[in-house]
Amino acid sequence: MKNKFEADVIVIGGGPAGLCAAIAAGRQGASVILIERYGFVGGMSTAASVYPWMTFHTAQGEQVIKGVAEEIVSRLMERGGSPGHLRDTIGFTYSITPYDAEIFKVLAVEMLKEAGVKLLAHSFVDEVFVSDRIIQSVRLTGKSGRIDVFGKQFIDTTGDADVAYLAGAATVKGRQEDGRTQPMTMKFRMRGVDLSAVRQAIQDNPDNFYPKTLFAELDQLPLTAVSGFYAEWKAAKVPINRDQVLFFTGPADDEVLVNCTRVQGMDATDIEQLTEAEEEGRKQVLLMAKFMQDYIPGFAKASISSVGAQIGVRESRRIDGLYCLTIGDVVQGRRYTDGIARSGYPVDLHDPTGKGVAASFIEGSGAYDIPYGCLIPKGVDNLLAAGRCISTTHEALATTRLTPSCMATGEAAGTAAALAIATNTALPAGVDIEKLRDVLRKGNVVL
């Protein structure tokens, strides 16, 4: 095994953002290495069972995320790995996108190979070498020992801003006043669910469910998502600090993904606390499954079919970038001359200490811009960030962290890094923004 690799663009983290970054950079002609700690790609979508993807659309139904992300959905549909974009029957967003995680794992690697990307799996970055604000290389630890990977441009798609942190770039964590982060969730699947009984329960007692639920359309639409069962939750007194039941259907006809566990007060970048969070999350999975079997219509014969390989992380460390996206930017649907992605997902802020979720919806067009400055960290000059660890406030992160938005910022980062290589621009901050936006538009990105 070689102990040294080199490429134009080095992407660290093979989740949705990293996949789109690597594919985009490769398609622009750059040589690319993608580094992933697991033996498979997909990040939170596969390792933590974060499902479904939501949302590619505004509340009014306009699709604002396309590009590589939409190509992934289309190609999944071709092989039976997704039904495409379906209406969100909770009514929180316009659409959600179910997908088969196992098919996605295979498709993603195929697309990486098509783009000429070299994947180094089972590899964990634990050291970053910087000289005069320029990353020279990253060092991997894995089964083959220590490996050095050299590059010209680096993209941090670790979700936790690991590379930025190790490189000495400015990072922040949690909310401004106390550093507390949104809770983590151990997600799990159940099979053997009678969804017709669930649908009937919603129709029989609408007041027991989220008020934006599409009650009038349930007979015509596939049941994709359920939020509520308030009375059952209150009666059961499950010792989990939340106030309702939330699950999503599919991909099988008798299958749901349960998003109900809640682990608070833990730091996902501290290995001791992350270990404790995993333990607590798995205990809560068993509590939730038993509660659903005993209390929720349609679940009497259901059982756990899978649990995430790791706990789902909503928030940890993120870069302090040239621009910090705020909740005002999101809610007011602000446009920016350096916008490199759009999103229509509302603010979905899970309380770091309490039971609730604070929602804020986007005004006007129903979408906001993510500026290029949110991808550029302070302190390191040849590094971009994409996905969950871009530069935002605690509140704004509650929308940018969603998978389609991460895919969009990933594509932008990969395109920018490749463009820097092609134009001999040493620093990503110096990339011609109009040229970058033009290249993104040609890739069917909505700007």
PDB file of N, CA and C in Angstrom, residues 6-10 31 134-137 149-155 381-383 417 420-422 424-428:
ATOM      1  N   GLU A   6      -1.579  12.091  -4.000  1.00  0.00           N
ATOM      2  CA  GLU A   6      -1.614  13.510  -4.361  1.00  0.00           C
ATOM      3  C   GLU A   6      -2.695  13.747  -5.403  1.00  0.00           C
ATOM      4  N   ALA A   7      -3.398  14.858  -5.314  1.00  0.00           N
ATOM      5  CA  ALA A   7      -4.409  15.239  -6.289  1.00  0.00           C
ATOM      6  C   ALA A   7      -4.605  16.747  -6.229  1.00  0.00           C
ATOM      7  N   ASP A   8      -5.313  17.278  -7.213  1.00  0.00           N
ATOM      8  CA  ASP A   8      -5.612  18.710  -7.214  1.00  0.00           C
ATOM      9  C   ASP A   8      -6.511  19.085  -6.036  1.00  0.00           C
ATOM     10  N   VAL A   9      -7.589  18.314  -5.873  1.00  0.00           N
ATOM     11  CA  VAL A   9      -8.613  18.633  -4.871  1.00  0.00           C
ATOM     12  C   VAL A   9      -8.759  17.451  -3.922  1.00  0.00           C
ATOM     13  N   ILE A  10      -8.683  17.730  -2.632  1.00  0.00           N
ATOM     14  CA  ILE A  10      -8.853  16.704  -1.606  1.00  0.00           C
ATOM     15  C   ILE A  10     -10.131  17.014  -0.846  1.00  0.00           C
ATOM     16  N   SER A  31      -8.205  16.550 -10.739  1.00  0.00           N
ATOM     17  CA  SER A  31      -7.974  15.242 -10.115  1.00  0.00           C
ATOM     18  C   SER A  31      -8.439  15.352  -8.667  1.00  0.00           C
ATOM     19  N   ILE A 134      -1.578  27.912   4.302  1.00  0.00           N
ATOM     20  CA  ILE A 134      -1.877  27.009   3.189  1.00  0.00           C
ATOM     21  C   ILE A 134      -1.740  25.566   3.666  1.00  0.00           C
ATOM     22  N   ILE A 135      -2.802  24.774   3.492  1.00  0.00           N
ATOM     23  CA  ILE A 135      -2.719  23.350   3.801  1.00  0.00           C
ATOM     24  C   ILE A 135      -1.854  22.670   2.745  1.00  0.00           C
ATOM     25  N   GLN A 136      -0.842  21.965   3.209  1.00  0.00           N
ATOM     26  CA  GLN A 136       0.026  21.218   2.298  1.00  0.00           C
ATOM     27  C   GLN A 136      -0.479  19.787   2.125  1.00  0.00           C
ATOM     28  N   SER A 137      -0.918  19.192   3.242  1.00  0.00           N
ATOM     29  CA  SER A 137      -1.358  17.799   3.192  1.00  0.00           C
ATOM     30  C   SER A 137      -2.174  17.478   4.428  1.00  0.00           C
ATOM     31  N   VAL A 149      -1.677  12.697   2.310  1.00  0.00           N
ATOM     32  CA  VAL A 149      -2.396  13.048   1.086  1.00  0.00           C
ATOM     33  C   VAL A 149      -2.162  14.529   0.810  1.00  0.00           C
ATOM     34  N   PHE A 150      -1.517  14.823  -0.300  1.00  0.00           N
ATOM     35  CA  PHE A 150      -1.157  16.190  -0.682  1.00  0.00           C
ATOM     36  C   PHE A 150      -2.162  16.721  -1.712  1.00  0.00           C
ATOM     37  N   GLY A 151      -2.425  18.014  -1.659  1.00  0.00           N
ATOM     38  CA  GLY A 151      -3.338  18.617  -2.609  1.00  0.00           C
ATOM     39  C   GLY A 151      -3.110  20.104  -2.735  1.00  0.00           C
ATOM     40  N   LYS A 152      -3.818  20.689  -3.703  1.00  0.00           N
ATOM     41  CA  LYS A 152      -3.757  22.143  -3.897  1.00  0.00           C
ATOM     42  C   LYS A 152      -4.944  22.840  -3.219  1.00  0.00           C
ATOM     43  N   GLN A 153      -6.101  22.207  -3.318  1.00  0.00           N
ATOM     44  CA  GLN A 153      -7.306  22.738  -2.682  1.00  0.00           C
ATOM     45  C   GLN A 153      -7.915  21.638  -1.818  1.00  0.00           C
ATOM     46  N   PHE A 154      -8.452  22.038  -0.663  1.00  0.00           N
ATOM     47  CA  PHE A 154      -9.035  21.091   0.274  1.00  0.00           C
ATOM     48  C   PHE A 154     -10.472  21.507   0.588  1.00  0.00           C
ATOM     49  N   ILE A 155     -11.339  20.512   0.750  1.00  0.00           N
ATOM     50  CA  ILE A 155     -12.742  20.781   1.071  1.00  0.00           C
ATOM     51  C   ILE A 155     -13.120  19.972   2.301  1.00  0.00           C
ATOM     52  N   ASP A 381      -6.225  29.504   3.858  1.00  0.00           N
ATOM     53  CA  ASP A 381      -6.554  30.119   2.573  1.00  0.00           C
ATOM     54  C   ASP A 381      -6.944  29.161   1.457  1.00  0.00           C
ATOM     55  N   ASN A 382      -6.556  27.900   1.519  1.00  0.00           N
ATOM     56  CA  ASN A 382      -6.903  26.973   0.433  1.00  0.00           C
ATOM     57  C   ASN A 382      -7.878  25.904   0.904  1.00  0.00           C
ATOM     58  N   LEU A 383      -8.808  26.327   1.749  1.00  0.00           N
ATOM     59  CA  LEU A 383      -9.802  25.418   2.312  1.00  0.00           C
ATOM     60  C   LEU A 383     -11.196  25.984   2.100  1.00  0.00           C
ATOM     61  N   ALA A 417     -13.430  24.829  -6.152  1.00  0.00           N
ATOM     62  CA  ALA A 417     -12.068  24.316  -6.009  1.00  0.00           C
ATOM     63  C   ALA A 417     -11.475  23.956  -7.367  1.00  0.00           C
ATOM     64  N   ALA A 420     -10.664  27.088  -9.294  1.00  0.00           N
ATOM     65  CA  ALA A 420      -9.415  27.684  -8.817  1.00  0.00           C
ATOM     66  C   ALA A 420      -8.209  26.999  -9.460  1.00  0.00           C
ATOM     67  N   ILE A 421      -8.267  25.688  -9.582  1.00  0.00           N
ATOM     68  CA  ILE A 421      -7.191  24.932 -10.226  1.00  0.00           C
ATOM     69  C   ILE A 421      -7.081  25.316 -11.704  1.00  0.00           C
ATOM     70  N   ALA A 422      -8.221  25.339 -12.385  1.00  0.00           N
ATOM     71  CA  ALA A 422      -8.225  25.582 -13.832  1.00  0.00           C
ATOM     72  C   ALA A 422      -7.752  26.987 -14.195  1.00  0.00           C
ATOM     73  N   ASN A 424      -5.657  28.823 -12.282  1.00  0.00           N
ATOM     74  CA  ASN A 424      -4.431  29.126 -11.538  1.00  0.00           C
ATOM     75  C   ASN A 424      -4.670  30.184 -10.461  1.00  0.00           C
ATOM     76  N   THR A 425      -5.832  30.076  -9.842  1.00  0.00           N
ATOM     77  CA  THR A 425      -6.161  30.965  -8.728  1.00  0.00           C
ATOM     78  C   THR A 425      -5.781  30.236  -7.447  1.00  0.00           C
ATOM     79  N   ALA A 426      -4.792  30.763  -6.740  1.00  0.00           N
ATOM     80  CA  ALA A 426      -4.250  30.023  -5.602  1.00  0.00           C
ATOM     81  C   ALA A 426      -5.266  29.856  -4.487  1.00  0.00           C
ATOM     82  N   LEU A 427      -6.122  30.847  -4.277  1.00  0.00           N
ATOM     83  CA  LEU A 427      -7.010  30.848  -3.130  1.00  0.00           C
ATOM     84  C   LEU A 427      -8.476  30.802  -3.586  1.00  0.00           C
ATOM     85  N   PRO A 428      -9.299  29.950  -2.992  1.00  0.00           N
ATOM     86  CA  PRO A 428     -10.716  29.895  -3.375  1.00  0.00           C
ATOM     87  C   PRO A 428     -11.435  31.235  -3.241  1.00  0.00           C
TER      88      PRO A 428
END
